[in-house]
């Protein structure tokens, strides 16, 4: 979780040795005076999300306009970081999904078309239903091969000598 917090910009400085911390106790990362503006930490965010509309309205009335603007800016920054994080995760999942087709054939994504074709033929001979292989495994192999070749065809003239 600390890695995610650090990525999202929310990692709090370590507490001094022997300091007790309660959820209600302010920390340097949540105190506006510490950095000159409001920083949204995990505890503060969880508290905000648990509030009823009435509680949020009452708290907003008790705060200054500047403090509310700082909180709003912190929430905007948090949302932006989460959107960026989600985008990176989606990109990584797509890359892993793409690489899985190569893994099924037992080749790297850097392999030439000829190497991919050769690997496909070797594995196809082993798992073809007529040779005692599983029909679903063979279909998965064919799908992976077709997916790779289609991607390479649409990608254009990459250096893939046969």
mmCIF file of C-alpha atoms in Angstrom:
data_model
loop_
_atom_site.group_PDB
_atom_site.id
_atom_site.type_symbol
_atom_site.label_atom_id
_atom_site.label_comp_id
_atom_site.label_asym_id
_atom_site.label_seq_id
_atom_site.Cartn_x
_atom_site.Cartn_y
_atom_site.Cartn_z
ATOM 1 C CA UNK A 1 0.000 0.000 0.000
ATOM 2 C CA UNK A 2 2.888 2.384 0.711
ATOM 3 C CA UNK A 3 4.110 1.978 -2.880
ATOM 4 C CA UNK A 4 0.692 3.010 -4.164
ATOM 5 C CA UNK A 5 0.567 5.916 -1.711
ATOM 6 C CA UNK A 6 4.017 7.047 -2.805
ATOM 7 C CA UNK A 7 2.993 6.799 -6.467
ATOM 8 C CA UNK A 8 -0.178 8.740 -5.751
ATOM 9 C CA UNK A 9 1.787 11.357 -3.827
ATOM 10 C CA UNK A 10 0.158 10.564 -0.511
ATOM 11 C CA UNK A 11 2.919 8.856 1.429
ATOM 12 C CA UNK A 12 3.166 10.455 4.828
ATOM 13 C CA UNK A 13 6.483 11.087 6.559
ATOM 14 C CA UNK A 14 7.344 8.468 9.161
ATOM 15 C CA UNK A 15 6.130 9.217 12.668
ATOM 16 C CA UNK A 16 8.834 10.015 15.225
ATOM 17 C CA UNK A 17 9.852 7.030 17.347
ATOM 18 C CA UNK A 18 7.457 6.509 20.229
ATOM 19 C CA UNK A 19 4.801 8.851 18.840
ATOM 20 C CA UNK A 20 1.297 7.476 19.137
ATOM 21 C CA UNK A 21 -0.984 8.201 16.208
ATOM 22 C CA UNK A 22 -4.746 8.073 16.305
ATOM 23 C CA UNK A 23 -7.031 8.561 13.301
ATOM 24 C CA UNK A 24 -8.224 11.868 14.781
ATOM 25 C CA UNK A 25 -4.715 13.164 15.476
ATOM 26 C CA UNK A 26 -3.478 15.506 12.746
ATOM 27 C CA UNK A 27 -0.239 14.576 11.041
ATOM 28 C CA UNK A 28 2.182 16.847 9.260
ATOM 29 C CA UNK A 29 0.931 15.554 5.900
ATOM 30 C CA UNK A 30 -2.645 16.681 6.651
ATOM 31 C CA UNK A 31 -1.881 19.965 8.424
ATOM 32 C CA UNK A 32 -2.165 22.996 6.148
ATOM 33 C CA UNK A 33 0.547 24.840 8.085
ATOM 34 C CA UNK A 34 3.091 22.117 7.297
ATOM 35 C CA UNK A 35 3.169 22.739 3.531
ATOM 36 C CA UNK A 36 1.207 25.958 3.128
ATOM 37 C CA UNK A 37 -1.783 24.118 1.634
ATOM 38 C CA UNK A 38 -4.109 21.234 2.361
ATOM 39 C CA UNK A 39 -2.776 17.779 1.482
ATOM 40 C CA UNK A 40 -5.282 14.962 1.135
ATOM 41 C CA UNK A 41 -4.106 11.871 3.013
ATOM 42 C CA UNK A 42 -5.701 8.428 3.228
ATOM 43 C CA UNK A 43 -7.354 9.106 6.591
ATOM 44 C CA UNK A 44 -8.730 12.468 5.474
ATOM 45 C CA UNK A 45 -10.063 10.983 2.233
ATOM 46 C CA UNK A 46 -11.723 8.067 4.024
ATOM 47 C CA UNK A 47 -13.311 10.506 6.468
ATOM 48 C CA UNK A 48 -14.607 12.698 3.610
ATOM 49 C CA UNK A 49 -16.098 9.701 1.816
ATOM 50 C CA UNK A 50 -17.900 8.471 4.940
ATOM 51 C CA UNK A 51 -19.611 11.814 5.568
ATOM 52 C CA UNK A 52 -23.293 12.230 4.976
ATOM 53 C CA UNK A 53 -24.327 15.225 2.878
ATOM 54 C CA UNK A 54 -25.513 16.975 6.054
ATOM 55 C CA UNK A 55 -22.170 16.386 7.818
ATOM 56 C CA UNK A 56 -20.259 17.662 4.781
ATOM 57 C CA UNK A 57 -22.437 20.764 4.620
ATOM 58 C CA UNK A 58 -22.004 21.475 8.344
ATOM 59 C CA UNK A 59 -18.236 21.090 8.102
ATOM 60 C CA UNK A 60 -18.065 23.262 4.985
ATOM 61 C CA UNK A 61 -19.957 26.043 6.756
ATOM 62 C CA UNK A 62 -17.429 25.940 9.612
ATOM 63 C CA UNK A 63 -14.401 26.279 7.300
ATOM 64 C CA UNK A 64 -13.014 29.391 5.649
ATOM 65 C CA UNK A 65 -13.343 29.933 1.913
ATOM 66 C CA UNK A 66 -9.558 29.528 1.510
ATOM 67 C CA UNK A 67 -9.577 26.208 3.369
ATOM 68 C CA UNK A 68 -12.471 24.925 1.214
ATOM 69 C CA UNK A 69 -10.616 25.968 -1.947
ATOM 70 C CA UNK A 70 -7.487 24.158 -0.712
ATOM 71 C CA UNK A 71 -9.532 21.024 0.024
ATOM 72 C CA UNK A 72 -11.188 21.217 -3.392
ATOM 73 C CA UNK A 73 -7.802 21.614 -5.090
ATOM 74 C CA UNK A 74 -6.470 18.611 -3.129
ATOM 75 C CA UNK A 75 -9.468 16.508 -4.198
ATOM 76 C CA UNK A 76 -8.957 17.562 -7.834
ATOM 77 C CA UNK A 77 -5.278 16.578 -7.628
ATOM 78 C CA UNK A 78 -6.206 13.248 -6.035
ATOM 79 C CA UNK A 79 -8.729 12.484 -8.773
ATOM 80 C CA UNK A 80 -6.189 13.391 -11.462
ATOM 81 C CA UNK A 81 -3.557 11.110 -9.889
ATOM 82 C CA UNK A 82 -6.079 8.266 -9.727
ATOM 83 C CA UNK A 83 -7.008 8.760 -13.390
ATOM 84 C CA UNK A 84 -3.322 8.664 -14.386
ATOM 85 C CA UNK A 85 -2.770 5.586 -12.236
ATOM 86 C CA UNK A 86 -5.771 3.854 -13.821
ATOM 87 C CA UNK A 87 -4.501 4.711 -17.300
ATOM 88 C CA UNK A 88 -1.099 3.196 -16.530
ATOM 89 C CA UNK A 89 -2.721 0.049 -15.132
ATOM 90 C CA UNK A 90 -4.936 -0.328 -18.217
ATOM 91 C CA UNK A 91 -1.881 0.103 -20.475
ATOM 92 C CA UNK A 92 0.070 -2.500 -18.488
ATOM 93 C CA UNK A 93 -2.832 -4.985 -18.628
ATOM 94 C CA UNK A 94 -3.069 -4.490 -22.402
ATOM 95 C CA UNK A 95 0.682 -5.071 -22.755
ATOM 96 C CA UNK A 96 0.512 -8.217 -20.621
ATOM 97 C CA UNK A 97 -2.471 -9.485 -22.617
ATOM 98 C CA UNK A 98 -0.555 -8.851 -25.829
ATOM 99 C CA UNK A 99 2.534 -10.633 -24.497
ATOM 100 C CA UNK A 100 0.444 -13.636 -23.442
ATOM 101 C CA UNK A 101 -0.069 -14.567 -27.102
ATOM 102 C CA UNK A 102 3.709 -14.737 -27.527
ATOM 103 C CA UNK A 103 4.029 -16.792 -24.337
ATOM 104 C CA UNK A 104 1.512 -19.337 -25.665
ATOM 105 C CA UNK A 105 3.775 -19.850 -28.683
ATOM 106 C CA UNK A 106 6.885 -19.856 -26.521
ATOM 107 C CA UNK A 107 8.591 -16.946 -28.291
ATOM 108 C CA UNK A 108 9.443 -13.374 -27.345
ATOM 109 C CA UNK A 109 7.727 -10.362 -28.844
ATOM 110 C CA UNK A 110 11.064 -9.605 -30.555
ATOM 111 C CA UNK A 111 10.919 -12.837 -32.605
ATOM 112 C CA UNK A 112 10.814 -12.629 -36.387
ATOM 113 C CA UNK A 113 7.764 -13.732 -38.344
ATOM 114 C CA UNK A 114 9.675 -16.846 -39.435
ATOM 115 C CA UNK A 115 10.506 -17.761 -35.824
ATOM 116 C CA UNK A 116 6.878 -17.267 -34.824
ATOM 117 C CA UNK A 117 5.667 -19.417 -37.720
ATOM 118 C CA UNK A 118 8.176 -22.144 -36.850
ATOM 119 C CA UNK A 119 7.181 -22.078 -33.164
ATOM 120 C CA UNK A 120 3.506 -22.237 -34.122
ATOM 121 C CA UNK A 121 4.069 -25.329 -36.277
ATOM 122 C CA UNK A 122 6.036 -27.113 -33.531
ATOM 123 C CA UNK A 123 3.440 -26.433 -30.845
ATOM 124 C CA UNK A 124 0.552 -27.147 -33.251
ATOM 125 C CA UNK A 125 1.971 -30.603 -33.945
ATOM 126 C CA UNK A 126 2.039 -31.299 -30.206
ATOM 127 C CA UNK A 127 -1.464 -30.123 -29.345
ATOM 128 C CA UNK A 128 -3.440 -30.799 -32.537
ATOM 129 C CA UNK A 129 -6.615 -32.799 -31.776
ATOM 130 C CA UNK A 130 -5.766 -35.322 -34.516
ATOM 131 C CA UNK A 131 -2.487 -36.032 -32.688
ATOM 132 C CA UNK A 132 -4.175 -36.580 -29.328
ATOM 133 C CA UNK A 133 -4.098 -32.956 -28.206
ATOM 134 C CA UNK A 134 -6.873 -30.943 -26.609
ATOM 135 C CA UNK A 135 -9.206 -29.107 -28.997
ATOM 136 C CA UNK A 136 -9.454 -26.037 -26.717
ATOM 137 C CA UNK A 137 -5.666 -25.792 -26.338
ATOM 138 C CA UNK A 138 -5.256 -25.987 -30.101
ATOM 139 C CA UNK A 139 -7.895 -23.291 -30.620
ATOM 140 C CA UNK A 140 -6.130 -21.051 -28.078
ATOM 141 C CA UNK A 141 -2.862 -21.609 -29.951
ATOM 142 C CA UNK A 142 -4.459 -20.732 -33.295
ATOM 143 C CA UNK A 143 -6.078 -17.628 -31.824
ATOM 144 C CA UNK A 144 -2.753 -16.500 -30.359
ATOM 145 C CA UNK A 145 -0.940 -17.044 -33.664
ATOM 146 C CA UNK A 146 -3.618 -15.233 -35.664
ATOM 147 C CA UNK A 147 -3.653 -12.361 -33.183
ATOM 148 C CA UNK A 148 0.120 -11.917 -33.396
ATOM 149 C CA UNK A 149 0.199 -12.077 -37.182
ATOM 150 C CA UNK A 150 -2.731 -9.655 -37.499
ATOM 151 C CA UNK A 151 -1.053 -7.183 -35.122
ATOM 152 C CA UNK A 152 2.179 -7.407 -37.060
ATOM 153 C CA UNK A 153 0.360 -6.977 -40.359
ATOM 154 C CA UNK A 154 -1.433 -3.845 -39.156
ATOM 155 C CA UNK A 155 1.751 -2.524 -37.493
ATOM 156 C CA UNK A 156 3.378 -2.353 -40.906
ATOM 157 C CA UNK A 157 6.937 -2.729 -42.028
ATOM 158 C CA UNK A 158 8.752 -3.502 -38.817
ATOM 159 C CA UNK A 159 12.040 -5.349 -39.307
ATOM 160 C CA UNK A 160 10.780 -8.926 -39.290
ATOM 161 C CA UNK A 161 12.702 -10.808 -41.930
ATOM 162 C CA UNK A 162 11.473 -14.262 -42.753
#
